[in-house]
Amino acid sequence: MRYKISGKQIDIGEALQTHVQNELGSAVQKYAERPTDATVVFSRSAHEYVCEATVHLSTGLSAQAKAHETEIYAAFDACCEKMEKQLRRYKRRLKDHHKDRSEPVEHLGANSYILASEEADSEPDSLQPIIVAEMETRIPSLSVGEAVMQMELAGAPVLVFRNEGKDGLNVVYRREDGNIGWIDP
């Protein structure tokens, strides 16, 4: 598994990097069969350290966790526990969905844009929004069940995916009542 361990305006020492690789590697290896890479980012928020971790699996799924603590090692340990809990919770579902899949999930390239928010007091000059940023994003080819699982693992409110069964773009999202919505045009 490839590791990318970095800090936002924090120097990350060799001891912390070794600790992260050992602990995260053993936690992920218990519950995920084929992890490909992990990204761990440390930052400060007032008096607390923040640890954000993302682990990508060869099945196309990504698991994310975030934790805040007053000590940097404690922040990582809490984040690692959350990651381990997520993967443990979904281990059965991961095995059920991907036992028949012989190849990794196929991804489709797409552009993603961030639009500037408009102030409520001013009248816009035109109806065209101002584009603040443009990024490349990947749209996975998944079944509906895999898309719901991916959305829950990532902690995202919405996921756009290409439906394997119908070959069209679909959306799953978390509704206000706690249920999952599915848009199949």
GROMACS .gro file of C-alpha atoms in nm, residues 81 96 98-99 172:
model
    5
   81GLU     CA    1  -1.016   0.371   1.518
   96ASP     CA    2  -2.076  -0.973  -0.074
   98HIS     CA    3  -1.712  -0.770  -0.474
   99LYS     CA    4  -1.669  -1.146  -0.451
  172VAL     CA    5  -2.793   0.836  -0.476
   0.00000   0.00000   0.00000
